[in-house]
Short mmCIF file of C-alpha atoms in Angstrom, two decimals:
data_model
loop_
_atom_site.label_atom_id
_atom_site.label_comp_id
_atom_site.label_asym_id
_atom_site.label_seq_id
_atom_site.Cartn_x
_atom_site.Cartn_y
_atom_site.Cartn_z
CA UNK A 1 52.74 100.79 121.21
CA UNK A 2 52.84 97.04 121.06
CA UNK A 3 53.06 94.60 123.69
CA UNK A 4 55.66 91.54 123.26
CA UNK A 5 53.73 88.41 123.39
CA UNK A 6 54.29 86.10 125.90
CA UNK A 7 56.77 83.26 125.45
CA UNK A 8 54.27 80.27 125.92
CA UNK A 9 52.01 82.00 123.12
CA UNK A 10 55.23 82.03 120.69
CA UNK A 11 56.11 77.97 121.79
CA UNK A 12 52.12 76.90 121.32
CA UNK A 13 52.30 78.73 118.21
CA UNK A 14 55.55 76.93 116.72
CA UNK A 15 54.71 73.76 118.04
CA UNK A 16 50.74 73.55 116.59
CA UNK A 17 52.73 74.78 112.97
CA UNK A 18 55.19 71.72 113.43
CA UNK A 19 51.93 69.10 114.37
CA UNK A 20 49.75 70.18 111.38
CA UNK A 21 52.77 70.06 109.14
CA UNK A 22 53.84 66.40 110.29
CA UNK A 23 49.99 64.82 110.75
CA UNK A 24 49.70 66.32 106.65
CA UNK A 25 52.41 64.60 105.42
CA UNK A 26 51.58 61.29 106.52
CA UNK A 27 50.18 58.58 103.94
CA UNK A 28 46.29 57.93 103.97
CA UNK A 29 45.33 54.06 103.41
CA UNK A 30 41.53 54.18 104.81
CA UNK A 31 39.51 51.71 103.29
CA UNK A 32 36.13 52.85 102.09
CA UNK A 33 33.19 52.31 104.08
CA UNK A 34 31.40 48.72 103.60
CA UNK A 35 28.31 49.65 101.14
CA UNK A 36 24.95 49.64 103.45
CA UNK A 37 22.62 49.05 99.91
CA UNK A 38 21.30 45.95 100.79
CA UNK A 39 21.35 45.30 97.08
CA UNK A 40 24.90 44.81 96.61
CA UNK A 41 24.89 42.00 99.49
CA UNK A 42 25.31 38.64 97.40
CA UNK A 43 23.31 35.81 98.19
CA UNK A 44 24.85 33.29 99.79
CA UNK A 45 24.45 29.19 98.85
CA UNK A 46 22.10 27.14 100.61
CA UNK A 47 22.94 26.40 104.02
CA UNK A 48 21.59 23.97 106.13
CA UNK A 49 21.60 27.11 109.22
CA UNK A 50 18.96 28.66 106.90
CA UNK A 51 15.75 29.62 108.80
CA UNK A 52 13.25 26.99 108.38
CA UNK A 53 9.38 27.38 108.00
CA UNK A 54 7.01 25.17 108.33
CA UNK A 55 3.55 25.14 105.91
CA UNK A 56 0.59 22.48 106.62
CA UNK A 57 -1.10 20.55 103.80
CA UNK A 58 -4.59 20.30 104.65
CA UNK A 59 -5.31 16.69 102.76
CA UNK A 60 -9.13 17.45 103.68
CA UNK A 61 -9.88 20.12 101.35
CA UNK A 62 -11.48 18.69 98.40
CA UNK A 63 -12.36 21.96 96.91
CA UNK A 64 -11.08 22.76 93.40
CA UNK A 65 -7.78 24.60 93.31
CA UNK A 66 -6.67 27.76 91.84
CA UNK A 67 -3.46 29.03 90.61
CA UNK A 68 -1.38 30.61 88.25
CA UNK A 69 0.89 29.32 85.01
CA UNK A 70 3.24 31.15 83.03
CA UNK A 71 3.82 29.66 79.31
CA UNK A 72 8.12 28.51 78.69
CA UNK A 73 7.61 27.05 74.86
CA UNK A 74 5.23 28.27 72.30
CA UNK A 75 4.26 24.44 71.78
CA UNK A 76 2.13 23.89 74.72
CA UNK A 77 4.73 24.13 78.05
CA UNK A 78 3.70 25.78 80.81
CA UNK A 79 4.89 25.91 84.42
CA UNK A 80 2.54 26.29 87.80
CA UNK A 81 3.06 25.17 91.31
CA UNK A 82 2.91 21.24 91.86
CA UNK A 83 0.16 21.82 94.73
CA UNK A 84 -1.90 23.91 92.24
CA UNK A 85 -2.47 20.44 90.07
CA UNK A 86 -1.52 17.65 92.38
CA UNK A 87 -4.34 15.22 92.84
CA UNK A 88 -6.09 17.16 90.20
CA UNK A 89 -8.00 14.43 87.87
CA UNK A 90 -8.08 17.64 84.74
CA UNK A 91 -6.51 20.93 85.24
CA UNK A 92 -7.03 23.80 82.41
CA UNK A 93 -6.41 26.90 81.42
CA UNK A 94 -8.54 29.43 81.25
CA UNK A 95 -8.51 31.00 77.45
CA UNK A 96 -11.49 33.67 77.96
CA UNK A 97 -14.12 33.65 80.03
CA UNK A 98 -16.57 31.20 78.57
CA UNK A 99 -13.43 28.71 77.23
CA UNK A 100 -10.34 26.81 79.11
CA UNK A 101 -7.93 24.43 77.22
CA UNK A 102 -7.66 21.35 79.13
CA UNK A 103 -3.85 20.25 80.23
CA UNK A 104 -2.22 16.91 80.42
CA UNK A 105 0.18 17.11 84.15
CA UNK A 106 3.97 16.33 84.62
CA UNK A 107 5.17 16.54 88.36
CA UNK A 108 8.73 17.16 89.40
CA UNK A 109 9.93 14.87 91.74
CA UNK A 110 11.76 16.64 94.30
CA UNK A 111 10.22 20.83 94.06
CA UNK A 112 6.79 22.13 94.28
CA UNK A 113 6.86 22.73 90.40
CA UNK A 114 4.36 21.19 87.59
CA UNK A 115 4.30 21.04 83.90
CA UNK A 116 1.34 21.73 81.87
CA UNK A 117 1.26 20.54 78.51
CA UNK A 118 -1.75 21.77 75.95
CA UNK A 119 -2.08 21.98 72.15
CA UNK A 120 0.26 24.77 71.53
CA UNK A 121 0.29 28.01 72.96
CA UNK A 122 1.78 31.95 73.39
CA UNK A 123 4.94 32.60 73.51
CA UNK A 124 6.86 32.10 76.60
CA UNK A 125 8.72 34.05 78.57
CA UNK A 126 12.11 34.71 78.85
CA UNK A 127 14.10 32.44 81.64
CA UNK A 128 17.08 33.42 83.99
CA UNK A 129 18.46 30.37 84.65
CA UNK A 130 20.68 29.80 87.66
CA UNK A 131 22.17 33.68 87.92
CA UNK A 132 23.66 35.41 91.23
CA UNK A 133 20.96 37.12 93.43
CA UNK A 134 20.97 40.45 95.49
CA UNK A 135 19.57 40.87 98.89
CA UNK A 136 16.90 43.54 98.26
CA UNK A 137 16.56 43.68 94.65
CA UNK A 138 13.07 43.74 93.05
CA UNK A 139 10.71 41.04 91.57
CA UNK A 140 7.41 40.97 90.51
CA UNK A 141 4.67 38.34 90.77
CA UNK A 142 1.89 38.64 88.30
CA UNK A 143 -1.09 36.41 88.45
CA UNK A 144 -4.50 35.36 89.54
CA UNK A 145 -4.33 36.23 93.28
CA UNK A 146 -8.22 35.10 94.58
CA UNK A 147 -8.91 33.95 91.63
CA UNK A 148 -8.70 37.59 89.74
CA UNK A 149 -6.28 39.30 87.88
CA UNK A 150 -3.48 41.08 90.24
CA UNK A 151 0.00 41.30 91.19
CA UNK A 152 2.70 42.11 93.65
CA UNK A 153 6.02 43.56 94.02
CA UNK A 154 8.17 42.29 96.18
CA UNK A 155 12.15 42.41 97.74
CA UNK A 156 14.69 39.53 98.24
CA UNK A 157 15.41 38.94 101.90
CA UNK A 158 17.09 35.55 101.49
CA UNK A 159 16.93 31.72 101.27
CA UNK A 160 15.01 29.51 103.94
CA UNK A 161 13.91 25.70 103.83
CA UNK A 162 10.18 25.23 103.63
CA UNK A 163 9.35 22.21 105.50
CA UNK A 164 5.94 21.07 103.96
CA UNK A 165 3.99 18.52 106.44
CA UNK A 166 0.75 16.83 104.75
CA UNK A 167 -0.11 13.14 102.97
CA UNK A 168 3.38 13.82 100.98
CA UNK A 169 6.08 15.73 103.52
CA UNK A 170 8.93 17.06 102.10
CA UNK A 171 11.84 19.61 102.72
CA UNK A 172 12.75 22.19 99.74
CA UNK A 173 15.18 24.84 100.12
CA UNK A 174 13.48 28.37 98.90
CA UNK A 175 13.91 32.05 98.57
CA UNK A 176 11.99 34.26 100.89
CA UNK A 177 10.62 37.59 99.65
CA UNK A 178 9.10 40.91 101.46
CA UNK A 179 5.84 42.39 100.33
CA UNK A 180 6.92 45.88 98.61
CA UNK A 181 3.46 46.07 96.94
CA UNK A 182 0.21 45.06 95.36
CA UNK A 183 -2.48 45.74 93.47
CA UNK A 184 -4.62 48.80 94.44
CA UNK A 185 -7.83 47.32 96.61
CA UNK A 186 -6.06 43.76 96.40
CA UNK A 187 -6.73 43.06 100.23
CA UNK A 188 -6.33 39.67 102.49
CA UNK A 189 -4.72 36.50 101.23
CA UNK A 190 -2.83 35.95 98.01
CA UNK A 191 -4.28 32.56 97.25
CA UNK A 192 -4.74 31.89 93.63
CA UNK A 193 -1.14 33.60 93.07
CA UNK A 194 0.69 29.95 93.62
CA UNK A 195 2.78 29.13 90.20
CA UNK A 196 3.09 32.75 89.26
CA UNK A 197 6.23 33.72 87.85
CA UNK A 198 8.75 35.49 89.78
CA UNK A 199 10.09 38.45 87.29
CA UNK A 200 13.32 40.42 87.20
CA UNK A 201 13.29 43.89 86.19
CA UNK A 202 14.45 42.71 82.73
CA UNK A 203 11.37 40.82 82.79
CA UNK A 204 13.33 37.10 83.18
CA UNK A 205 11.55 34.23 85.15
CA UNK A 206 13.79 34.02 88.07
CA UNK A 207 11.30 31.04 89.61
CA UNK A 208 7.74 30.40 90.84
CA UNK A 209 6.07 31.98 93.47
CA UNK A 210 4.99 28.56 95.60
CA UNK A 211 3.86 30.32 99.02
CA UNK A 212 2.97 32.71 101.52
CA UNK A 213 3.15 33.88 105.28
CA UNK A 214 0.54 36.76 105.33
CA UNK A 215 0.91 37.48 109.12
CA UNK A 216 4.86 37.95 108.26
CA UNK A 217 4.57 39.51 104.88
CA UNK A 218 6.28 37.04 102.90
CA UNK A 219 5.86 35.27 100.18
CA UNK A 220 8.14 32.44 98.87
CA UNK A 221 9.44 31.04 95.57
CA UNK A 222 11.59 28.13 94.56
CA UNK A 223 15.15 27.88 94.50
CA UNK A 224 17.31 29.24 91.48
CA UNK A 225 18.73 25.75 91.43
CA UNK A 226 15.59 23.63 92.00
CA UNK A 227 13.97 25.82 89.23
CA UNK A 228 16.21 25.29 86.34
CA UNK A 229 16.74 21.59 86.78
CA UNK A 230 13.07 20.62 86.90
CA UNK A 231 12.16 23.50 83.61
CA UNK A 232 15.81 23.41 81.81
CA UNK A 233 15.32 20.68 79.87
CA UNK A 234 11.64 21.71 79.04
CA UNK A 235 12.21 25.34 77.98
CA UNK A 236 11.42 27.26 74.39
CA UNK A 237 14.24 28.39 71.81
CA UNK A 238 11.83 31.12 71.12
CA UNK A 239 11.33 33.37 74.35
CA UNK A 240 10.29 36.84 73.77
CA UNK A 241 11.83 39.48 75.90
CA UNK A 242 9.73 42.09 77.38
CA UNK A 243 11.00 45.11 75.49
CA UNK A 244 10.74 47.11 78.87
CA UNK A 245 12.67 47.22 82.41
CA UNK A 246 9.89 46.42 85.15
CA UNK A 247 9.90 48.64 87.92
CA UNK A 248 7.59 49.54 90.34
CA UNK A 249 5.65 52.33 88.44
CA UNK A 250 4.91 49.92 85.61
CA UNK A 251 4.78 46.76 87.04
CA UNK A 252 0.62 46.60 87.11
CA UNK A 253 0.73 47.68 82.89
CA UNK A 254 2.99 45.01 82.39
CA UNK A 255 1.43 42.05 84.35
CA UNK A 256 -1.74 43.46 82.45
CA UNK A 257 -0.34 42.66 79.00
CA UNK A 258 1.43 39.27 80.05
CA UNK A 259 -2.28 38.50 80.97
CA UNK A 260 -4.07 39.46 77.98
CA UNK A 261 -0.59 37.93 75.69
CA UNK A 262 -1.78 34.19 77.97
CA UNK A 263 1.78 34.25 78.91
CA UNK A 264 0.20 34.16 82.31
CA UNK A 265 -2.64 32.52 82.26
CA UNK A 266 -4.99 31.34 85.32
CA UNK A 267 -5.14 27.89 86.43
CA UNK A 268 -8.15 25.64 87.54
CA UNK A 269 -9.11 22.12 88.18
CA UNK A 270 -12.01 20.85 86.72
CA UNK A 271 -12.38 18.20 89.11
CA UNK A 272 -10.54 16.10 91.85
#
């Protein structure tokens, strides 16, 4: 024998039916979730709220400098950091290890970038030219950090204003990077990496790596903008692509061969 249900069950019941029913029916407009891949964040324009950071010249150091250049025109161009050669009285590139081919020295006026002109050269690398930029996507820096073959992989964070204090102050707007990675038992400073070029995983010259903050982790490069109007007018016809996408597993093979091409080639001054 059964026993009736109560009347407040049988009400509850019909009532719960009725809700779901109605709540079902009803049009659903929610907008998807804002993407938290810091990769898909565009970079904004320069801004003069950008963080500033501030880099001392020290006029007193007479010794010899060392950089990095990467090679834009198979004729002889090549690009380093203006600091690299400034006040340098004959900068060269080092060929092998008992020869360097001496360099003539154009400075841009208003970024820390130099042209190096020689008696021909390799062929130069491919350039991106003034292209939309992702917070956190990947570049790579391959050079001559303390003087030695190396490289490092690093992240886009975003743009700040280095505000350079020395015999020659000046204010350049720059992109600021994050350390992702270098090269095994690469330890301390990255001096010597200045005028490296900063790759794209398609292996295009997005700038040149100028300086670093070691205690923060992060290393900075010039301006899309500043970039292509000081090498534009200077770059090859002839740039060879990579063949390869650069990622982080490869990176070290592919600095290697840019190395050994002298598509990067280390920079020194022979006197001051």
């Amino acid at each position: 024998m059964r026993l009736p249900l109560p009347d407040w069950l049988i009400y509850c019941s019909v009532i719960g039916v009725i809700l779901v029913a109605s709540l079902s029916r009803g049009e659903k407009a929610n907008a998807p979730a804002e993407p938290m891949d810091d990769s898909e964040a565009l970079l904004g324009p320069i801004s003069p709220f950008d963080p500033t950071v501030v880099v001392d010249a020290n006029d007193d150091d007479a010794r010899p400098q060392m950089g990095t250049a990467f090679s834009i025109a198979d004729d002889g161009r090549w690009i380093t950091a203006r600091h690299v050669v400034e006040g340098c009285r004959q900068p060269a590139l080092i060929i092998d290890r008992n020869k360097a081919l001496a360099a003539d020295v154009r400075l841009a006026a208003k970024t820390d970038v130099a042209l190096l002109l020689t008696d021909g050269g390799p062929a130069p690398l491919p350039l991106a030219g003034d292209e939309p930029l992702y917070k956190g996507q990947r570049a790579f820096h391959p050079g001559f950090p303390q003087g030695k073959p190396g490289e490092v992989a690093t992240r886009l964070i975003g743009r700040e204003t280095l505000r350079v204090r020395g015999r020659n102050p000046y204010d350049e707007p720059v992109l600021a990077w994050a350390e992702a990675g270098r090269t095994k038992g690469l330890t301390g400073t990255l001096s010597g990496l200045s005028g490296a070029p900063v790759v794209d995983r398609r292996g295009r010259v997005l700038g040149v790596t100028i300086a670093e903050a070691p205690r923060r982790g992060r290393i900075y490069t010039t301006a899309p903008q500043a970039f292509v109007a000081a090498v534009g007018p200077e770059r090859g016809d002839n740039a060879k692509a990579l063949g390869q996408v650069v990622t982080t597993r490869n990176y070290g093979a592919v600095s290697d061969q840019l190395r050994r091409d002298l598509r990067v080639a280390q920079v020194v001054c022979l006197g001051v």
